[in-house]
Tab-separated table of C-alpha atoms in Angstrom:
chain	number	residue	atom	x	y	z
A	1	MET	CA	-1.149	12.848	4.501
A	2	ASN	CA	-1.865	16.731	3.795
A	3	GLY	CA	-4.024	16.366	0.788
A	4	PHE	CA	-3.446	14.994	-2.911
A	5	SER	CA	-2.455	17.656	-5.084
A	6	LYS	CA	-0.077	15.404	-6.389
A	7	ILE	CA	-0.105	11.786	-7.633
A	8	LEU	CA	2.848	9.464	-8.980
A	9	VAL	CA	1.883	6.481	-10.953
A	10	ILE	CA	4.003	3.573	-11.281
A	11	VAL	CA	3.205	1.716	-14.543
A	12	ASP	CA	4.039	-1.445	-15.529
A	13	PRO	CA	5.338	-1.632	-19.252
A	14	THR	CA	4.586	-5.311	-20.181
A	15	ALA	CA	0.628	-5.305	-18.479
A	16	LYS	CA	-2.116	-5.343	-20.710
A	17	GLU	CA	-4.316	-3.268	-18.391
A	18	HIS	CA	-3.614	-0.198	-15.964
A	19	PRO	CA	-6.213	-0.304	-12.955
A	20	ALA	CA	-3.933	2.489	-11.073
A	21	LEU	CA	-4.413	4.554	-14.329
A	22	GLU	CA	-8.352	4.847	-13.683
A	23	ARG	CA	-7.952	5.244	-10.025
A	24	ALA	CA	-5.362	7.744	-10.648
A	25	ARG	CA	-7.555	9.368	-13.203
A	26	TRP	CA	-10.832	9.627	-10.784
A	27	LEU	CA	-8.621	10.703	-7.958
A	28	ALA	CA	-7.112	13.542	-9.913
A	29	GLU	CA	-10.649	14.572	-11.473
A	30	LYS	CA	-12.249	14.870	-7.551
A	31	THR	CA	-9.519	16.806	-6.311
A	32	HIS	CA	-7.298	18.654	-9.109
A	33	ALA	CA	-4.337	17.136	-8.277
A	34	SER	CA	-2.083	16.629	-10.823
A	35	VAL	CA	-0.304	13.281	-12.094
A	36	GLU	CA	3.336	11.488	-12.912
A	37	LEU	CA	3.105	8.654	-14.782
A	38	PHE	CA	6.503	6.467	-13.982
A	39	ILE	CA	8.063	3.633	-15.607
A	40	CYS	CA	10.979	2.123	-14.015
A	41	HIS	CA	13.099	-0.249	-16.315
A	42	TYR	CA	15.552	-2.568	-15.755
A	43	ASP	CA	17.411	-5.116	-18.458
A	44	GLN	CA	20.010	-7.689	-17.338
A	45	ASN	CA	20.859	-8.540	-20.753
A	46	LEU	CA	21.858	-4.462	-21.468
A	47	ALA	CA	23.192	-4.022	-17.947
A	48	VAL	CA	26.955	-5.801	-18.856
A	49	GLY	CA	28.925	-4.791	-22.307
A	50	GLN	CA	30.272	-8.243	-22.921
A	51	PHE	CA	27.674	-8.146	-26.213
A	52	PHE	CA	28.093	-4.451	-27.110
A	53	ASP	CA	30.169	-2.054	-27.091
A	54	ALA	CA	29.865	1.109	-25.200
A	55	VAL	CA	28.051	3.409	-27.795
A	56	ALA	CA	26.060	0.391	-28.793
A	57	LEU	CA	24.523	-0.465	-25.346
A	58	GLU	CA	23.701	3.006	-24.788
A	59	LYS	CA	21.868	3.205	-27.841
A	60	ALA	CA	19.799	0.297	-26.510
A	61	ARG	CA	19.593	1.586	-23.874
A	62	ALA	CA	17.970	4.947	-25.176
A	63	SER	CA	15.996	3.096	-27.579
A	64	ILE	CA	13.786	0.998	-24.509
A	65	ALA	CA	14.027	4.525	-22.470
A	66	GLN	CA	12.485	6.385	-26.053
A	67	THR	CA	9.950	3.632	-26.151
A	68	ASN	CA	8.404	3.488	-22.554
A	69	LEU	CA	8.155	7.470	-23.375
A	70	LYS	CA	5.825	6.942	-26.111
A	71	ARG	CA	4.049	4.542	-23.780
A	72	LEU	CA	3.547	7.000	-21.395
A	73	LYS	CA	2.331	9.463	-23.503
A	74	LYS	CA	-0.169	7.529	-25.074
A	75	LEU	CA	-1.496	6.702	-21.732
A	76	ALA	CA	-1.193	10.258	-20.717
A	77	GLN	CA	-3.521	11.559	-23.828
A	78	PRO	CA	-6.842	10.490	-21.870
A	79	PHE	CA	-5.878	12.568	-18.518
A	80	GLU	CA	-5.261	15.583	-21.125
A	81	SER	CA	-8.352	15.156	-22.556
A	82	ARG	CA	-10.001	15.768	-19.252
A	83	GLY	CA	-8.000	19.045	-18.585
A	84	ILE	CA	-5.561	17.208	-16.024
A	85	ASP	CA	-2.240	17.898	-15.171
A	86	ILE	CA	0.014	15.391	-16.285
A	87	SER	CA	3.750	14.590	-17.249
A	88	VAL	CA	5.286	11.459	-17.779
A	89	ASP	CA	8.784	10.018	-16.557
A	90	VAL	CA	11.030	6.808	-17.068
A	91	ALA	CA	14.142	5.823	-15.494
A	92	TRP	CA	16.554	2.850	-15.619
A	93	ASP	CA	17.470	1.596	-12.338
A	94	ARG	CA	17.649	-1.408	-10.261
A	95	PRO	CA	16.072	-2.981	-7.924
A	96	LEU	CA	12.308	-1.791	-8.773
A	97	HIS	CA	11.327	-0.782	-5.738
A	98	GLU	CA	14.353	0.827	-4.760
A	99	GLY	CA	14.060	2.971	-8.322
A	100	ILE	CA	10.539	3.781	-7.342
A	101	ILE	CA	12.110	5.259	-3.439
A	102	ARG	CA	14.017	7.393	-5.080
A	103	LYS	CA	11.641	8.543	-7.664
A	104	VAL	CA	9.471	9.266	-4.437
A	105	ALA	CA	12.380	11.243	-2.996
A	106	GLU	CA	12.681	13.387	-5.910
A	107	ALA	CA	8.572	13.430	-7.164
A	108	ARG	CA	7.889	13.824	-3.408
A	109	PRO	CA	3.812	13.136	-4.335
A	110	ASP	CA	1.703	12.857	-1.723
A	111	VAL	CA	0.025	9.636	-2.654
A	112	VAL	CA	2.106	6.758	-5.289
A	113	LEU	CA	-0.423	4.410	-7.009
A	114	LYS	CA	0.585	1.019	-8.510
A	115	ASP	CA	-1.453	-2.087	-10.147
A	116	THR	CA	-0.906	-5.305	-7.803
A	117	HIS	CA	-2.018	-8.996	-8.587
A	118	TYR	CA	-1.813	-12.436	-6.662
A	119	HIS	CA	1.872	-13.432	-5.948
A	120	HIS	CA	2.755	-17.034	-6.173
A	121	LEU	CA	3.649	-18.383	-3.066
A	122	ILE	CA	6.945	-20.099	-4.533
A	123	ARG	CA	7.675	-15.764	-5.496
A	124	ARG	CA	6.642	-14.711	-2.135
A	125	SER	CA	9.073	-17.272	-0.567
A	126	LEU	CA	12.392	-17.074	-2.745
A	127	PHE	CA	12.761	-14.374	-4.143
A	128	SER	CA	12.269	-10.369	-3.422
A	129	ASN	CA	8.787	-9.298	-4.580
A	130	THR	CA	8.663	-4.847	-5.426
A	131	ASP	CA	4.804	-4.456	-3.739
A	132	TRP	CA	6.102	-6.078	-0.029
A	133	ASN	CA	9.359	-3.775	-0.600
A	134	LEU	CA	7.013	-0.952	-0.957
A	135	ILE	CA	4.614	-1.781	1.731
A	136	ARG	CA	7.740	-1.725	3.864
A	137	ALA	CA	9.647	1.358	2.679
A	138	CYS	CA	7.378	3.712	0.768
A	139	PRO	CA	7.650	7.135	2.541
A	140	VAL	CA	4.590	8.364	1.381
A	141	PRO	CA	0.950	6.488	1.215
A	142	LEU	CA	1.174	3.996	-0.673
A	143	MET	CA	-2.416	2.797	-2.388
A	144	LEU	CA	-2.027	-0.703	-4.139
A	145	VAL	CA	-4.892	-0.813	-6.911
A	146	LYS	CA	-6.628	-4.662	-7.444
A	147	PRO	CA	-7.266	-5.487	-11.189
A	148	ALA	CA	-11.018	-5.788	-10.124
A	149	SER	CA	-11.076	-2.392	-8.286
A	150	GLN	CA	-14.599	-0.052	-9.320
A	151	ALA	CA	-13.354	3.215	-11.317
A	152	ALA	CA	-15.185	5.236	-8.054
A	153	VAL	CA	-14.790	4.626	-4.758
A	154	LYS	CA	-18.039	4.220	-2.671
A	155	THR	CA	-17.019	2.342	0.934
A	156	ILE	CA	-13.784	3.055	2.956
A	157	ILE	CA	-12.327	0.980	5.893
A	158	ALA	CA	-10.264	2.173	7.836
A	159	ALA	CA	-8.451	-0.433	9.991
A	160	VAL	CA	-6.887	0.023	12.917
A	161	ASP	CA	-5.233	-0.849	16.553
A	162	PRO	CA	-6.000	1.192	19.147
A	163	VAL	CA	-4.396	-1.524	21.800
A	164	HIS	CA	-1.082	-1.433	19.652
A	165	ASP	CA	-0.834	-5.562	19.465
A	166	ARG	CA	1.128	-5.076	16.352
A	167	ASP	CA	4.035	-2.624	17.631
A	168	LYS	CA	1.970	0.294	15.868
A	169	PRO	CA	2.818	3.621	17.050
A	170	ALA	CA	-0.473	5.480	18.563
A	171	ASP	CA	-0.363	8.483	16.155
A	172	LEU	CA	-0.956	6.287	13.269
A	173	ASP	CA	-3.884	5.002	14.107
A	174	HIS	CA	-4.865	8.774	13.788
A	175	ASP	CA	-3.546	9.028	10.528
A	176	ILE	CA	-5.318	6.235	8.752
A	177	ILE	CA	-8.683	7.884	10.212
A	178	THR	CA	-7.921	10.958	8.935
A	179	THR	CA	-6.679	10.213	5.719
A	180	ALA	CA	-9.623	7.953	5.158
A	181	GLN	CA	-11.931	10.356	6.083
A	182	LYS	CA	-10.481	12.438	3.784
A	183	LEU	CA	-10.954	9.863	0.580
A	184	ALA	CA	-14.246	9.749	1.899
A	185	ALA	CA	-15.202	13.052	1.847
A	186	ILE	CA	-13.596	12.917	-1.834
A	187	ALA	CA	-15.990	10.336	-2.621
A	188	ASN	CA	-18.397	11.315	-1.250
A	189	GLY	CA	-19.066	7.667	0.220
A	190	GLU	CA	-19.181	5.829	4.075
A	191	LEU	CA	-16.390	5.566	6.086
A	192	HIS	CA	-16.065	2.292	8.201
A	193	VAL	CA	-13.242	1.571	11.069
A	194	VAL	CA	-12.803	-1.487	11.809
A	195	HIS	CA	-10.966	-3.288	14.636
A	196	ALA	CA	-10.065	-7.048	15.263
A	197	PHE	CA	-9.366	-8.260	18.805
A	198	ASP	CA	-8.321	-12.443	19.380
A	199	PRO	CA	-9.421	-13.757	22.076
A	200	ALA	CA	-7.399	-17.246	21.531
A	201	PRO	CA	-3.991	-16.023	23.273
A	202	ALA	CA	-5.970	-15.036	26.022
A	203	TYR	CA	-7.755	-18.179	26.225
A	204	VAL	CA	-4.268	-20.213	25.587
A	205	VAL	CA	-2.948	-18.543	28.642
A	206	SER	CA	-6.156	-18.923	30.837
A	207	VAL	CA	-6.354	-22.704	30.320
A	208	ASP	CA	-2.398	-23.659	30.880
A	209	ALA	CA	-2.129	-21.366	33.980
A	210	LEU	CA	-5.638	-23.469	35.419
A	211	SER	CA	-3.942	-26.401	33.906
A	212	PHE	CA	-7.376	-27.421	32.547
A	213	PRO	CA	-11.131	-25.664	31.422
A	214	ILE	CA	-13.180	-23.826	33.824
A	215	ALA	CA	-15.877	-21.877	31.999
A	216	GLU	CA	-16.587	-18.857	34.441
A	217	PRO	CA	-13.299	-18.025	35.109
A	218	ILE	CA	-11.699	-18.342	31.117
A	219	ARG	CA	-15.332	-15.834	30.239
A	220	GLU	CA	-14.361	-13.645	32.624
A	221	VAL	CA	-10.635	-13.242	31.030
A	222	MET	CA	-12.789	-13.524	27.173
A	223	GLN	CA	-15.180	-10.727	28.769
A	224	GLY	CA	-12.141	-8.377	29.987
A	225	LEU	CA	-9.980	-8.545	27.160
A	226	LYS	CA	-13.158	-7.230	24.622
A	227	MET	CA	-13.920	-4.848	27.761
A	228	ARG	CA	-10.203	-3.606	27.034
A	229	HIS	CA	-10.546	-2.973	23.117
A	230	THR	CA	-14.235	-1.342	23.519
A	231	LYS	CA	-12.338	0.856	25.758
A	232	ALA	CA	-9.311	1.562	23.522
A	233	LEU	CA	-11.693	1.981	20.158
A	234	ASP	CA	-14.157	4.261	21.968
A	235	ALA	CA	-11.200	6.539	23.287
A	236	LEU	CA	-9.616	6.911	19.689
A	237	LEU	CA	-12.796	7.866	18.016
A	238	ALA	CA	-13.894	9.726	20.844
A	239	GLY	CA	-12.559	13.025	18.856
A	240	TYR	CA	-14.218	11.924	15.342
A	241	ALA	CA	-18.129	12.562	14.174
A	242	ILE	CA	-18.242	8.665	13.049
A	243	SER	CA	-21.423	6.992	13.815
A	244	LYS	CA	-21.837	3.531	15.875
A	245	ASP	CA	-23.359	1.730	13.245
A	246	ARG	CA	-20.152	2.179	11.135
A	247	ILE	CA	-17.658	1.384	13.975
A	248	HIS	CA	-16.968	-2.194	14.299
A	249	LEU	CA	-15.327	-4.809	16.981
A	250	GLY	CA	-15.016	-8.234	15.344
A	251	GLU	CA	-13.317	-10.940	17.150
A	252	GLY	CA	-10.763	-12.588	15.788
A	253	GLY	CA	-7.655	-12.250	13.840
A	254	THR	CA	-6.473	-9.229	12.089
A	255	ARG	CA	-6.504	-10.863	8.659
A	256	GLU	CA	-10.363	-12.801	9.283
A	257	VAL	CA	-12.012	-9.633	10.694
A	258	LEU	CA	-11.067	-7.578	7.896
A	259	MET	CA	-11.940	-9.856	5.056
A	260	ALA	CA	-15.746	-10.545	6.213
A	261	SER	CA	-15.667	-6.828	7.112
A	262	ILE	CA	-15.017	-5.982	3.382
A	263	ASP	CA	-17.377	-8.480	2.039
A	264	ASP	CA	-19.853	-7.469	4.400
A	265	LEU	CA	-19.849	-3.704	3.704
A	266	HIS	CA	-18.443	-4.102	-0.087
A	267	ALA	CA	-15.616	-1.906	0.382
A	268	ASP	CA	-13.784	-0.253	-2.565
A	269	VAL	CA	-10.623	0.449	-0.384
A	270	VAL	CA	-9.055	-0.635	3.011
A	271	VAL	CA	-6.645	1.905	4.893
A	272	MET	CA	-4.431	0.561	7.312
A	273	GLY	CA	-0.739	0.679	8.528
A	274	ALA	CA	2.255	-0.782	8.074
A	275	VAL	CA	5.688	-0.103	9.891
A	276	ALA	CA	8.922	-1.490	9.102
A	277	ARG	CA	10.608	-3.803	11.072
A	278	GLY	CA	14.461	-5.572	11.258
A	279	ALA	CA	14.613	-8.319	8.624
A	280	LEU	CA	14.239	-11.170	10.855
A	281	LYS	CA	10.911	-10.213	12.536
A	282	ARG	CA	9.717	-9.384	8.954
A	283	MET	CA	10.574	-12.665	7.714
A	284	LEU	CA	8.721	-14.485	10.522
A	285	LEU	CA	5.870	-12.157	10.866
A	286	GLY	CA	4.868	-10.320	7.666
A	287	SER	CA	2.748	-7.185	8.181
A	288	THR	CA	-1.086	-7.453	8.366
A	289	ALA	CA	-0.397	-5.498	5.143
A	290	GLU	CA	1.299	-7.987	3.343
A	291	LEU	CA	-0.641	-10.777	4.433
A	292	LEU	CA	-4.181	-8.916	3.462
A	293	LEU	CA	-2.289	-8.295	-0.170
A	294	ASP	CA	-2.993	-11.472	-2.086
A	295	HIS	CA	-6.232	-12.093	-0.299
A	296	VAL	CA	-8.550	-8.514	-0.582
A	297	PRO	CA	-10.441	-7.573	-3.615
A	298	CYS	CA	-10.412	-4.105	-3.217
A	299	ASP	CA	-7.215	-1.946	-3.269
A	300	LEU	CA	-5.163	-1.307	0.210
A	301	LEU	CA	-3.853	2.382	1.054
A	302	ILE	CA	-1.340	2.018	3.167
A	303	ILE	CA	-0.198	4.419	5.656
A	304	LYS	CA	3.495	4.463	7.330
A	305	PRO	CA	4.114	6.251	10.529
A	306	GLU	CA	5.124	9.719	9.998
A	307	PRO	CA	9.068	9.428	11.173
A	308	THR	CA	9.322	7.547	8.008
A	309	LYS	CA	7.783	10.273	6.090
A	310	ARG	CA	10.999	12.260	5.635
A	311	ARG	CA	12.269	12.612	2.204
A	312	VAL	CA	14.827	9.714	1.264
A	313	ARG	CA	18.691	10.737	-0.017
A	314	VAL	CA	18.894	10.391	-3.586
A	315	THR	CA	22.096	7.798	-3.026
A	316	LYS	CA	24.952	7.643	-6.121
A	317	LYS	CA	25.021	3.851	-5.550
A	318	ASN	CA	22.213	2.640	-8.663
A	319	LYS	CA	22.517	5.923	-10.131
A	320	ARG	CA	19.562	6.670	-12.144
A	321	ARG	CA	19.472	6.834	-15.887
A	322	ARG	CA	16.188	8.939	-16.912
A	323	SER	CA	14.268	10.524	-19.616
A	324	LYS	CA	11.442	13.264	-18.673
A	325	ALA	CA	9.126	14.404	-20.488
């Protein structure tokens, strides 16, 4: 991320509250960035013409677009009153995450902001979820804003993986840290770096190899594992001016360590990476960001590896019908 000069905010037309708007307004005031509000809408009842003739169908869609434009213009007023460069756009497109990705390819923002909320297990298990798909596919940094988020940001956590246990490219950790540093500088806040190492797999392997637990060899394995992660973390952070008291190496699973760190540090934003995977691996494993999404009380800023930041080509399939102001 080179900076925050253009912010794209995804607006849910059915929501009564829009925490992502508050976060966007705060960020725009701090950085003088322009902001665009976007609604992607689709109604299955208006997708086929069996109940409407072509003219009536077009009028119905145009009416929805105008309603959404009016809604966005009203939401834009507080930005205008503060002198923020603000624009609005609506589209008729599906599925929702693909419509958003097409908008990102067109608008080329520096960051996308979107409200997020708890996703019921059944929906997570059986249906495609927009937030999950955006974590995997959004080609620019994605900030998922929680309903309880504070308007201002004070504490930022950069979640890194310097030993690349989760198949993350080495450069991704540097992107995470530099992005978190920029956000901390904008907020005049505190930056903390958190890395978790889980000794459980090494313990299982060592016990299995010995066929019965022996305290001293297992202790040596654990010490060696911790030393490996400590050296990797030190090497990663060697070029950054981050004080030792803000570098945290936690023992345990990534989700558990991050959750504890968020609670202890009262974090407002966690900056972390996400790597696209094949469908089967994604189904079996998920990413750390996906596992955390429903559990953390603070915002998540998701960074993707550099190669995925190429501009997404807008295909003719599901071509959008748009209105813009």
